[in-house]
Amino acid sequence: MADRAESESRKLLGRLRDTMAEQAAGQERLDKITHLTADSMGTEVCSIYLFRDDETLELCASEGLKAEAVHQTRMKLGEGLVGRVARTGQLMNTADAPSQRGFRYMPETGEEIYSSFLGVPIQRLGEKLGVLVVQSKTAREYTSDEVYALEVVAMVLAEMTELGAFVGEGAALSARHTQPVLLRGTAGQEGTAEGHVWLHEPRVVVTNLVADDPVKENERLSAAVETLRVSVDDLLAGAADPEQVQVLEAYRMFANSKGWMRRMEEDIARGLSAEAAVEKEQSSARARMSQVTDAYLRERLQDLDDLSNRLLRILTGQGKETGADMPRDPILIARNIGPGELLEYGRSLKAIVLEEGSVGSHAAIVARALAIPLVVHAGRITNEALNGDHVMVDGDQGIVHLRPDETVVSAFRDKIAMQAQALERYASIRETPCVAHCGSRIELHMNAGLMADLPSLVSSGAEGVGLFRTELQFLVRNQMPRRTELAVLYRRVLNSAKGKRVVFRTLDIGSDKVLPYMKPNDEPNPALGWRAIRVGLDKPGILRMQLQALLRAAEGGPLTVMFPFVAQFEEYRQARAEMDKALERERILGHPIPSSLSVGAMLETPSLAFAPKKFFEEVEFLSIGGNDLKQFFFAADRENERVRRRYDTLNVSFLSFLESIVARCRETETHLSFCGEDAGRPIEAICLAAIGLRSLSMRPASIGPVKHLMMRTNLKDLREVIMNAKERGDQSVRPAVMTYLRERV
């Protein structure tokens, strides 16, 4: 019975291949496929529904339904049984279709006489393209062999759709990768850019789906899998770090999986080529991945997906190097990317668009350090984009225009031109101190994390580095950096600053920043977990090593160090004690001691704002970490799009809380600054200055816009506007502030 099923499957695939090889228009090919599928499976109906847009399916070909319904019958995603299959990505097999929940009768099709229904999704590597359906008058469920046969036809349809075999009239048959696409993601780094697509990992395209000689295909598969296993073993042999070994062991487990191999061999026996068998299993893994909520299982399925890509590259010979030249204005497109890989591209990139990622990911940290516009969560981008495609990225709004039409291009270029004009205006005030219209002096500093950032000290007009993130040097390596390496790097930073103050923040890891060589902790809420100074105090060896490197980098000059995520006075005291120990050790070793040493803390938790007065007297300076403080104040995860935009920085409650911190620092004469995304937003910045903050730290590109508005604003008048809004009981002062600016500035 199994041999017969394999023979019938190969026969059907052979007929499909012959149909594909014929010179015919797209519609004619679809019509032939529905005819031969219905004939081969012995069903009265075979229909192909394809997406005409993200939410609408269209009947594009049918054997058995009324001819006039083709290209006229349409349904929304989730509507009817066909829409349900499309939405869930799961097949439906029923003997009595009208009795199924969600059944929708389409009178124009004449399908009321058919009882049984089998629908399978047409999808390629997780991308939904349509639904393939067979129907019969007889009330029966289709056999597993019939289900398999239809799944194989759906796979062939998906691959041939990707290769442009069904291009015709109408939106549903429009050529792929040619139409304008608007993708909405999440803003990871502000800025706008125009350029051309550069795919980090170009897709593998399978052209030989059907094979006549299963023995030969099995031999090809076995040889490729053996090559894959050897490459994984070689990687394992060279891996010294336990965590790397753990990941590669998972790879090896899948590479040696008998179940994985058996399923691919069964696919080949039924007529698929080795490449098609691998991709069929990969698509199945992708489909399962979308249904799994458990993070561990999703990671394992991701391993299988990555392994399948490796195997496909071995079988097809299509490596990452395709021979294509990187465009002069590359915009990097990837599912995800590590910080090391991103740094290899460096500042050559105009922008970055990720299908996955997060606003707090390693890639986002590097993108911010390099001041490269970034959009994350741009779904389908890796399936839609081709190398060389024209693309425009709006990092301010989290929008990507792929292959934009002329109206979009014109509007986007106008926006870029306006930004360029603004930059020219900002350049004229670069050397001018930031003094508000009322005479208040505001210090504007820049955030940094790489040596490449330091030239911005001059070009931006920053008065110093208010935050130097030291974790990037740890994140981009496969092993812990040495103290001497860090000391050399920190010395270069201080030299590049040319006497301007640099505030070094000690290692801020944990939460969304996990070192590749440290054992990850599966925490239910990592943002509130083992991170930053908590790691430093629990692993004092790492903290001491970094403090020693900083002290040596100073070479007898001034040094400023800040501890991150301090939640209570005792944590600061313990961290300060580690600094004192490191200082004493340097004295004993005869190394030069900094001429002045300033040690502070980041105020990122509401608890620290209520610390004893003694804390404010002991700490030499404080920097409000606005991003974390805001998410904890509002109990709104800044990685969660549903809630992170729900709460306004200019909310009266939050501004009042910040005012109380300003008052406590003023009482003890503790220097206070504000560091975070909001410091670089001009409206928010002038409001922070109006409530008493006199030092702000932001990305270099924000200094010009902030200074420009600050110099035109009377902070005393603005403070009165804010106070009046509070007294009226406004939830946010933003409307009142915007009215004031329109009338007075």
XYZ file of C-alpha atoms in Angstrom:
745
model
C 0.000 0.000 0.000
C 2.841 2.384 0.881
C 4.621 1.584 -2.408
C 1.388 2.280 -4.326
C 0.970 5.629 -2.515
C 4.574 6.538 -3.345
C 4.035 5.533 -6.973
C 0.823 7.605 -7.267
C 2.551 10.565 -5.606
C 5.513 10.380 -8.019
C 3.086 10.094 -10.947
C 1.214 13.233 -9.825
C 4.464 15.145 -9.279
C 5.685 14.051 -12.711
C 2.530 15.407 -14.330
C 2.916 18.636 -12.366
C 6.504 19.014 -13.561
C 5.478 18.478 -17.176
C 2.744 21.093 -16.780
C 5.230 23.559 -15.326
C 7.627 22.951 -18.205
C 5.028 23.836 -20.856
C 5.020 27.302 -22.356
C 1.843 28.805 -20.965
C 0.466 31.915 -19.298
C 0.010 31.978 -15.531
C -3.759 31.500 -15.609
C -3.479 28.588 -18.043
C -0.965 26.872 -15.747
C -3.245 27.256 -12.738
C -6.173 25.839 -14.707
C -4.119 22.826 -15.776
C -2.962 22.184 -12.194
C -6.511 22.171 -10.827
C -7.578 19.809 -13.634
C -4.765 17.284 -13.208
C -4.999 17.388 -9.368
C -8.738 16.673 -9.408
C -8.169 13.948 -12.025
C -5.285 12.316 -10.127
C -7.105 12.383 -6.775
C -10.503 11.397 -8.172
C -12.320 14.443 -6.787
C -14.997 16.520 -8.488
C -13.478 19.837 -7.414
C -9.995 21.314 -7.074
C -9.662 25.047 -6.416
C -6.773 27.444 -5.844
C -7.273 30.552 -3.699
C -4.454 33.124 -3.581
C -4.028 36.292 -1.513
C -4.698 39.496 -3.443
C -3.701 41.528 -0.373
C -2.818 40.770 3.250
C -6.452 40.262 4.264
C -8.242 39.029 1.123
C -8.269 35.675 -0.691
C -9.415 35.319 -4.296
C -10.549 32.209 -6.170
C -7.964 32.116 -8.973
C -8.612 28.739 -10.616
C -11.072 25.867 -10.226
C -11.980 22.522 -11.715
C -15.585 21.767 -10.789
C -16.875 25.105 -9.459
C -18.668 27.538 -11.781
C -16.240 29.200 -14.200
C -17.815 32.638 -13.691
C -16.856 32.530 -9.986
C -13.098 32.557 -10.804
C -11.577 35.968 -9.910
C -15.002 37.071 -8.637
C -15.292 35.077 -5.391
C -13.308 36.697 -2.588
C -13.226 36.278 1.165
C -11.499 37.858 4.111
C -8.822 36.103 6.134
C -10.641 33.837 8.619
C -13.911 33.963 6.660
C -15.407 30.580 5.745
C -13.479 27.316 5.809
C -10.966 28.525 3.230
C -10.293 31.702 5.209
C -9.954 29.624 8.378
C -7.278 27.407 6.783
C -5.459 30.539 5.580
C -5.586 32.207 8.995
C -4.475 29.205 11.061
C -2.027 27.721 8.564
C -3.517 24.309 9.458
C -5.227 21.886 7.073
C -8.937 21.032 7.379
C -10.321 17.610 6.454
C -14.070 17.069 6.923
C -16.767 14.804 5.494
C -19.523 17.363 6.117
C -18.320 20.875 5.306
C -21.677 22.706 5.798
C -21.833 21.516 9.423
C -18.410 22.983 10.299
C -18.157 26.099 12.436
C -17.576 29.137 10.277
C -18.803 27.545 7.037
C -19.865 30.201 4.541
C -21.964 29.346 1.505
C -20.854 31.072 -1.718
C -23.876 30.777 -4.063
C -21.972 31.996 -7.150
C -19.626 28.970 -6.978
C -22.243 26.211 -7.090
C -20.483 24.366 -4.278
C -23.661 23.522 -2.361
C -23.737 19.999 -3.847
C -20.304 19.069 -2.411
C -20.075 17.613 1.079
C -16.460 16.604 1.750
C -13.756 19.275 2.002
C -9.963 19.113 2.233
C -8.089 22.408 2.394
C -4.340 22.823 2.878
C -2.420 26.098 3.183
C -0.150 27.202 0.352
C 2.812 28.593 2.271
C 6.543 28.910 1.890
C 8.806 29.112 4.933
C 6.092 30.624 7.071
C 4.770 33.041 4.437
C 1.107 32.431 3.639
C 0.307 32.565 -0.076
C -3.133 30.953 -0.343
C -5.189 27.764 0.063
C -5.545 24.626 -2.107
C -8.913 22.825 -1.842
C -10.449 19.586 -3.120
C -14.148 18.749 -2.686
C -16.396 15.779 -3.421
C -20.107 15.035 -3.353
C -19.495 11.880 -1.320
C -19.434 12.496 2.440
C -16.023 11.153 3.455
C -12.785 12.188 5.099
C -9.739 12.067 2.860
C -7.022 9.481 3.577
C -3.556 10.347 4.870
C -2.130 9.531 1.422
C -4.581 11.942 -0.219
C -3.754 14.625 2.348
C -0.046 14.134 1.663
C -0.592 14.364 -2.096
C -2.450 17.661 -1.752
C 0.239 19.055 0.609
C 2.875 18.239 -2.009
C 0.872 20.006 -4.728
C 0.517 23.029 -2.373
C 4.266 23.069 -1.843
C 4.925 22.994 -5.588
C 2.438 25.849 -6.014
C 4.249 27.871 -3.339
C 7.663 27.366 -4.950
C 6.390 28.107 -8.443
C 4.621 31.220 -7.161
C 7.977 32.380 -5.734
C 9.560 31.744 -9.167
C 6.864 33.761 -10.945
C 5.108 30.885 -12.752
C 1.568 32.223 -12.252
C 1.815 35.866 -13.228
C -1.343 37.212 -14.860
C -3.952 39.931 -14.673
C -5.294 41.130 -11.334
C -3.820 41.662 -7.880
C -3.861 37.963 -6.922
C -1.708 37.033 -9.949
C 0.606 40.039 -9.849
C 4.321 39.326 -10.066
C 5.999 38.858 -6.699
C 8.781 41.179 -5.564
C 7.678 43.914 -7.981
C 4.835 45.708 -6.206
C 5.287 48.539 -3.668
C 5.073 47.264 -0.084
C 4.490 49.285 3.084
C 5.692 47.569 6.265
C 4.998 48.902 9.748
C 7.419 47.847 12.444
C 8.792 49.354 15.628
C 11.213 52.288 15.741
C 14.510 50.998 17.123
C 16.682 53.996 16.264
C 15.508 57.327 14.912
C 16.514 58.715 11.530
C 15.555 58.420 7.871
C 17.424 56.793 5.008
C 17.027 55.945 1.333
C 19.004 53.184 -0.332
C 18.950 49.704 -1.797
C 18.408 46.334 -0.155
C 21.344 44.233 0.989
C 20.153 40.884 2.357
C 22.243 39.589 5.255
C 21.307 36.028 4.296
C 19.907 35.757 0.744
C 17.126 33.208 0.384
C 17.881 29.796 -1.058
C 15.706 29.263 -4.139
C 14.782 25.657 -4.964
C 14.185 25.193 -8.700
C 14.243 21.375 -9.001
C 11.249 20.291 -6.938
C 10.519 16.931 -8.575
C 12.919 13.996 -9.092
C 12.512 10.707 -10.973
C 15.281 8.788 -9.221
C 14.635 8.516 -5.468
C 17.767 6.407 -4.959
C 19.977 9.140 -6.407
C 18.177 11.851 -4.379
C 18.610 9.863 -1.163
C 22.327 9.550 -1.917
C 22.541 13.339 -2.436
C 20.665 13.942 0.817
C 22.853 11.509 2.779
C 26.045 13.092 1.441
C 24.811 16.606 2.274
C 23.711 15.592 5.777
C 27.104 13.956 6.377
C 28.831 17.181 5.284
C 26.549 19.086 7.641
C 27.332 16.747 10.539
C 31.078 17.062 9.945
C 30.845 20.874 9.881
C 28.888 20.883 13.172
C 31.421 18.468 14.732
C 34.277 20.739 13.597
C 32.565 23.742 15.187
C 32.092 21.740 18.390
C 35.735 20.711 18.456
C 36.800 24.358 18.293
C 34.318 25.626 20.871
C 35.809 26.188 24.307
C 32.938 28.030 25.916
C 30.304 25.854 27.651
C 27.377 27.914 26.338
C 28.596 27.699 22.730
C 29.004 23.964 23.201
C 25.419 23.743 24.467
C 24.040 25.443 21.333
C 26.150 23.313 19.001
C 25.112 20.159 20.838
C 21.504 21.051 19.997
C 22.561 21.460 16.366
C 24.256 18.073 16.410
C 21.193 16.479 17.985
C 19.034 17.669 15.089
C 21.675 16.808 12.480
C 21.662 13.238 13.801
C 17.884 13.032 14.276
C 16.573 9.805 12.749
C 13.030 11.176 12.660
C 14.099 14.249 10.658
C 16.040 12.067 8.223
C 13.217 9.520 7.908
C 10.614 12.177 7.063
C 12.830 13.644 4.330
C 13.510 10.169 2.888
C 9.748 9.510 2.796
C 9.244 12.782 0.928
C 11.880 11.766 -1.604
C 10.276 8.323 -2.016
C 7.051 10.075 -2.984
C 8.723 12.073 -5.740
C 10.339 15.175 -4.210
C 13.924 16.192 -4.873
C 16.345 16.271 -1.927
C 16.112 20.097 -1.765
C 12.325 20.055 -1.871
C 12.213 17.425 0.897
C 14.397 19.607 3.130
C 12.307 22.698 2.439
C 9.053 20.817 3.064
C 10.289 19.818 6.525
C 11.585 23.344 7.117
C 8.173 24.815 6.270
C 6.573 22.348 8.687
C 8.985 23.468 11.418
C 8.183 27.131 10.675
C 4.456 26.388 10.899
C 4.919 24.645 14.262
C 7.101 27.540 15.457
C 4.258 30.010 14.924
C 1.976 27.924 17.164
C 4.419 27.316 20.039
C 4.322 29.654 23.043
C 7.067 27.971 25.073
C 10.307 29.970 24.601
C 12.570 26.918 24.916
C 10.672 24.942 22.264
C 10.660 27.951 19.941
C 14.452 28.179 20.246
C 14.781 24.483 19.399
C 12.582 24.905 16.327
C 14.716 27.921 15.414
C 17.783 25.651 15.611
C 16.097 23.233 13.211
C 15.231 26.105 10.870
C 18.838 27.341 10.849
C 20.118 23.817 10.297
C 17.754 23.370 7.345
C 19.171 26.538 5.766
C 22.686 25.149 6.122
C 21.609 21.870 4.524
C 19.871 23.671 1.637
C 23.010 25.710 0.956
C 25.073 22.510 0.821
C 22.599 20.832 -1.571
C 22.123 23.815 -3.901
C 25.589 25.345 -3.660
C 23.947 28.694 -2.914
C 26.139 30.205 -0.215
C 25.828 33.550 1.490
C 28.202 34.927 -1.137
C 25.968 35.176 -4.196
C 28.382 37.164 -6.330
C 26.250 40.287 -6.015
C 28.043 43.529 -5.192
C 26.902 45.448 -2.131
C 25.181 48.656 -3.294
C 26.804 52.007 -2.542
C 23.860 52.895 -0.291
C 23.122 49.570 1.465
C 20.138 49.117 3.738
C 20.625 45.867 5.614
C 17.654 43.482 5.718
C 17.764 40.455 8.053
C 15.575 38.274 10.237
C 17.931 39.063 13.081
C 21.628 39.822 13.480
C 24.222 39.697 16.241
C 26.235 42.735 17.386
C 29.534 41.331 16.074
C 28.147 40.802 12.580
C 26.603 44.268 12.609
C 29.869 45.898 13.648
C 31.580 44.214 10.691
C 29.315 46.229 8.391
C 30.066 49.350 10.430
C 28.995 52.789 9.266
C 28.718 51.690 5.614
C 25.040 50.923 6.257
C 22.413 53.581 5.608
C 19.800 51.803 7.748
C 18.883 48.417 9.237
C 15.534 46.609 9.031
C 14.975 43.454 11.088
C 12.075 41.038 10.853
C 12.555 40.112 14.504
C 14.732 41.838 17.109
C 13.633 44.309 19.779
C 14.241 47.919 20.750
C 16.579 46.706 23.497
C 18.437 44.018 21.521
C 22.191 43.924 21.002
C 21.665 45.006 17.386
C 19.624 48.007 18.523
C 22.365 49.014 20.969
C 24.993 48.916 18.213
C 22.685 50.736 15.767
C 22.196 53.530 18.290
C 25.929 53.698 18.907
C 26.541 54.013 15.159
C 23.569 56.412 14.744
C 22.072 54.177 12.033
C 18.253 54.260 11.604
C 16.743 50.948 12.721
C 13.304 49.371 12.366
C 12.522 46.065 14.128
C 9.487 43.739 13.956
C 9.115 44.447 10.212
C 7.184 41.265 9.430
C 7.698 39.524 6.037
C 10.548 41.841 5.029
C 12.997 38.984 4.333
C 10.429 37.261 2.115
C 9.413 40.428 0.279
C 12.794 42.047 -0.360
C 15.341 41.179 -3.024
C 18.939 42.375 -3.236
C 19.040 45.748 -4.973
C 15.405 46.695 -4.319
C 14.812 50.404 -3.740
C 13.873 50.967 -0.086
C 13.146 53.927 2.180
C 13.326 53.628 5.962
C 11.646 55.950 8.445
C 13.221 55.103 11.788
C 11.212 57.869 13.479
C 7.885 56.177 12.711
C 9.045 52.550 12.343
C 7.928 52.449 8.685
C 9.608 50.790 5.690
C 8.689 51.598 2.074
C 9.894 48.743 -0.154
C 9.881 49.481 -3.900
C 7.987 52.746 -3.225
C 5.971 54.499 -5.944
C 6.807 58.007 -7.120
C 4.443 59.826 -4.759
C 6.022 58.131 -1.729
C 9.537 58.772 -3.069
C 8.779 62.461 -3.576
C 7.277 62.942 -0.096
C 10.081 60.978 1.577
C 12.816 62.938 -0.197
C 11.137 66.174 0.870
C 11.362 64.970 4.479
C 15.062 64.084 4.091
C 15.746 67.480 2.491
C 14.015 69.287 5.362
C 16.107 67.321 7.856
C 19.278 68.234 5.932
C 18.324 71.924 6.039
C 17.711 71.651 9.763
C 21.161 70.075 10.227
C 22.709 73.083 8.493
C 20.918 75.394 10.923
C 22.102 73.316 13.857
C 25.705 73.413 12.599
C 25.666 77.218 12.881
C 25.028 76.999 16.660
C 27.346 74.044 17.308
C 29.944 76.094 19.204
C 27.363 78.263 20.984
C 26.686 77.382 24.649
C 23.134 76.182 25.287
C 21.522 79.100 27.095
C 17.727 79.260 27.190
C 15.941 82.490 26.239
C 15.490 83.237 29.941
C 19.245 82.962 30.600
C 19.309 79.487 32.160
C 22.435 77.482 31.218
C 21.787 73.861 30.166
C 24.585 71.314 29.678
C 24.109 69.003 26.675
C 26.150 65.804 26.640
C 26.196 62.827 24.288
C 25.783 59.092 24.826
C 28.385 56.739 23.350
C 29.467 53.121 23.380
C 32.070 52.754 20.651
C 35.289 54.477 19.672
C 33.534 55.361 16.426
C 31.191 57.615 18.435
C 33.895 59.913 19.737
C 34.323 62.126 16.634
C 30.711 63.191 17.280
C 31.943 65.092 20.336
C 33.214 67.757 17.949
C 30.661 67.487 15.131
C 27.634 67.554 17.448
C 28.812 70.269 19.814
C 28.424 68.018 22.866
C 30.059 69.262 26.052
C 31.154 65.780 27.068
C 30.078 62.162 27.184
C 27.271 61.845 29.725
C 27.119 58.077 29.313
C 29.710 55.712 27.847
C 28.208 52.209 27.663
C 30.998 49.769 28.462
C 28.994 46.588 27.772
C 29.389 46.724 23.982
C 33.012 45.586 24.245
C 31.770 42.563 26.196
C 28.795 41.806 23.936
C 30.679 41.628 20.642
C 33.233 39.055 21.868
C 33.039 35.299 22.255
C 34.982 35.396 25.515
C 35.548 37.764 28.416
C 37.896 40.634 27.425
C 41.142 40.995 29.375
C 41.840 43.831 31.783
C 44.766 45.090 29.673
C 42.580 45.182 26.542
C 39.915 47.200 28.333
C 42.461 49.591 29.829
C 43.866 50.333 26.362
C 40.366 50.915 24.965
C 39.288 53.194 27.823
C 42.526 55.162 27.455
C 41.772 55.716 23.767
C 38.301 56.966 24.701
C 39.719 59.476 27.185
C 42.356 60.641 24.694
C 39.721 61.086 21.975
C 37.601 63.196 24.356
C 40.480 65.703 24.516
C 39.864 66.719 28.111
C 36.065 66.706 27.996
C 34.339 64.750 30.748
C 33.515 61.097 30.020
C 31.140 59.257 32.358
C 31.916 55.525 32.173
C 28.964 53.339 33.143
C 30.129 50.001 34.509
C 28.950 46.790 32.895
C 25.174 46.837 32.373
C 24.314 43.279 31.365
C 21.345 41.043 32.017
C 17.740 41.720 31.010
C 17.918 42.098 27.202
C 21.751 42.174 27.141
C 23.083 38.646 27.710
C 26.763 37.945 27.160
C 27.310 35.042 24.719
C 29.840 33.451 27.083
C 27.800 33.727 30.280
C 25.241 31.100 31.195
C 21.802 32.556 30.479
C 19.274 32.695 33.281
C 15.742 31.754 32.335
C 13.982 34.499 34.271
C 10.239 35.139 33.904
C 10.845 38.907 33.916
C 14.506 39.625 33.112
C 14.059 43.432 33.194
C 13.369 43.048 36.937
C 15.893 40.279 37.411
C 19.602 39.610 37.752
C 21.187 42.485 35.882
C 23.610 45.421 35.959
C 25.023 46.196 39.438
C 23.333 43.068 40.849
C 25.557 40.961 38.579
C 28.585 43.072 39.492
C 28.055 42.629 43.243
C 27.328 38.885 42.928
C 30.302 38.405 40.584
C 32.773 40.879 42.129
C 35.683 39.545 40.076
C 34.182 41.016 36.887
C 33.451 44.366 38.561
C 36.938 44.608 40.097
C 38.592 43.776 36.774
C 36.661 46.542 35.026
C 37.308 49.092 37.777
C 41.039 48.340 37.659
C 41.015 48.784 33.875
C 39.299 52.167 34.246
C 41.738 53.336 36.941
C 44.726 52.363 34.797
C 43.207 54.012 31.724
C 43.077 57.351 33.583
C 46.906 57.361 33.825
C 46.791 59.903 36.649
C 44.152 62.121 35.027
C 40.522 62.687 36.061
C 38.072 59.768 35.996
C 34.285 59.572 36.299
C 32.522 56.241 36.925
C 28.816 55.477 37.314
C 27.127 52.314 38.630
C 23.942 51.218 36.796
C 20.575 50.094 38.154
C 21.220 50.899 41.806
C 17.979 50.211 43.686
C 19.020 50.969 47.269
C 21.674 52.837 49.269
C 23.428 49.651 50.399
C 24.085 48.580 46.788
C 25.818 51.874 46.094
C 27.890 51.543 49.273
C 28.964 48.002 48.311
C 29.893 49.095 44.788
C 31.761 52.137 46.118
C 33.629 49.820 48.492
C 34.773 47.760 45.487
C 36.072 50.954 43.895
C 37.963 51.824 47.103
C 39.518 48.332 47.160
C 40.572 48.665 43.519
C 42.014 52.104 44.228
C 44.025 50.798 47.192
C 45.336 47.887 45.117
C 46.540 50.300 42.434
C 48.355 52.338 45.089
C 50.067 49.213 46.446
C 51.139 48.212 42.916
C 52.580 51.675 42.399
C 50.266 52.604 39.544
C 49.239 56.252 39.074
C 46.039 57.270 40.870
C 43.457 59.510 39.137
C 43.940 63.186 39.928
C 40.233 63.346 40.655
C 37.735 60.513 40.972
C 33.992 61.078 40.771
C 31.725 58.094 41.505
C 27.985 58.219 40.903
C 24.940 56.092 40.236
C 22.103 55.789 37.756
C 18.681 56.394 39.215
C 16.561 53.917 37.240
C 14.297 52.530 39.964
C 11.679 54.547 41.870
C 13.015 53.075 45.129
C 16.281 55.003 44.877
C 14.417 58.310 44.692
C 13.235 57.601 48.270
C 16.648 56.573 49.617
C 17.836 58.175 52.890
C 19.209 61.710 52.699
C 22.599 60.246 53.567
C 22.699 58.552 50.166
C 22.209 61.853 48.341
C 24.968 63.357 50.481
C 27.431 60.522 49.808
C 26.891 59.951 46.083
C 28.902 62.427 44.025
C 26.441 62.638 41.147
C 23.241 61.011 39.888
C 22.012 60.371 36.378
C 18.327 59.595 35.849
C 18.059 56.629 33.487
C 14.840 57.763 31.876
C 14.100 54.657 29.789
C 14.061 52.206 32.705
C 12.682 54.650 35.270
C 9.694 55.386 33.050
C 8.843 51.720 32.452
C 9.026 50.917 36.163
C 7.095 54.050 37.158
C 4.196 53.191 34.831
C 4.620 49.387 35.131
C 4.754 49.362 31.306
C 7.303 47.121 29.569
C 9.165 49.261 27.033
C 9.539 46.183 24.792
C 5.760 45.751 24.628
C 4.183 47.801 21.840
C 0.723 47.492 23.386
C 1.684 49.412 26.497
C 4.951 51.276 25.951
C 3.315 54.104 23.987
C 0.349 54.260 26.327
C 2.101 56.480 28.876
C 3.472 59.929 28.124
C 6.752 61.221 29.535
C 4.982 64.538 30.030
C 2.356 62.880 32.204
C 1.785 65.081 35.248
C 2.471 62.215 37.679
C 5.841 61.388 36.095
C 6.939 65.033 35.873
C 5.988 65.544 39.532
C 8.064 62.500 40.458
C 11.054 63.877 38.528
C 10.582 67.236 40.262
C 10.833 65.550 43.655
C 14.190 64.046 42.619
C 15.388 67.475 41.444
C 14.371 68.960 44.814
C 16.232 66.293 46.825
C 19.394 66.772 44.770
C 19.162 70.548 45.059
C 18.880 70.221 48.847
C 22.084 68.142 49.091
C 23.842 69.917 46.178
C 24.121 66.602 44.314
C 24.824 67.024 40.600
C 21.893 65.584 38.613
C 21.508 64.782 34.921
C 18.895 63.057 32.761
C 19.962 60.359 30.306
C 17.677 58.561 27.856
C 15.656 58.813 24.666
C 13.447 61.559 26.086
C 16.451 63.821 26.690
C 16.985 63.869 22.918
C 13.397 64.811 22.050
C 13.200 68.619 21.914
C 9.701 69.000 23.458
C 10.511 66.609 26.303
C 13.957 68.181 26.770
C 12.672 71.723 27.316
C 10.097 70.412 29.807
C 12.804 68.534 31.725
C 14.826 71.762 31.823
C 11.760 73.721 32.932
C 11.298 71.519 36.024
C 14.922 72.079 37.045
C 17.153 69.564 35.235
C 20.251 71.400 34.006
C 22.193 68.536 32.401
C 20.885 66.258 29.634
C 22.616 63.398 27.816
C 21.401 62.103 24.450
C 22.473 60.625 21.120
C 24.765 63.054 19.218
C 22.270 63.738 16.402
C 19.723 65.073 18.924
C 21.949 67.804 20.374
C 21.357 70.265 17.519
C 17.525 70.053 17.546
C 17.394 70.218 21.359
C 19.744 73.206 21.552
C 17.853 75.020 18.776
C 14.526 74.848 20.626
C 16.052 75.363 24.077
C 17.680 78.671 23.028
C 14.298 79.985 21.847
C 12.368 78.963 24.979
C 11.786 80.919 28.172
C 11.971 78.148 30.761
C 10.360 80.289 33.464
C 7.280 80.864 31.293
C 7.224 77.186 30.332
C 7.380 76.157 33.986
C 4.333 78.318 34.661
C 2.504 76.592 31.775
C 3.353 73.221 33.335
C 2.210 74.322 36.805
C -1.091 75.634 35.419
C -1.725 72.333 33.626
C -1.144 70.496 36.897
C -3.539 72.723 38.783
C -6.232 72.161 36.152
C -5.873 68.414 36.663
C -4.575 67.695 33.142
C -3.291 64.155 32.715
C -0.414 65.351 30.528
C 1.102 68.795 30.098
C 1.838 68.098 26.397
C -1.268 69.847 24.951
C -0.623 72.977 27.019
C 3.076 72.988 26.122
C 2.348 72.606 22.396
C -0.128 75.499 22.541
C 2.496 77.654 24.301
C 5.147 76.822 21.688
C 2.841 77.599 18.771
C 1.961 80.977 20.269
C 5.291 82.095 21.725
C 8.214 80.292 20.029
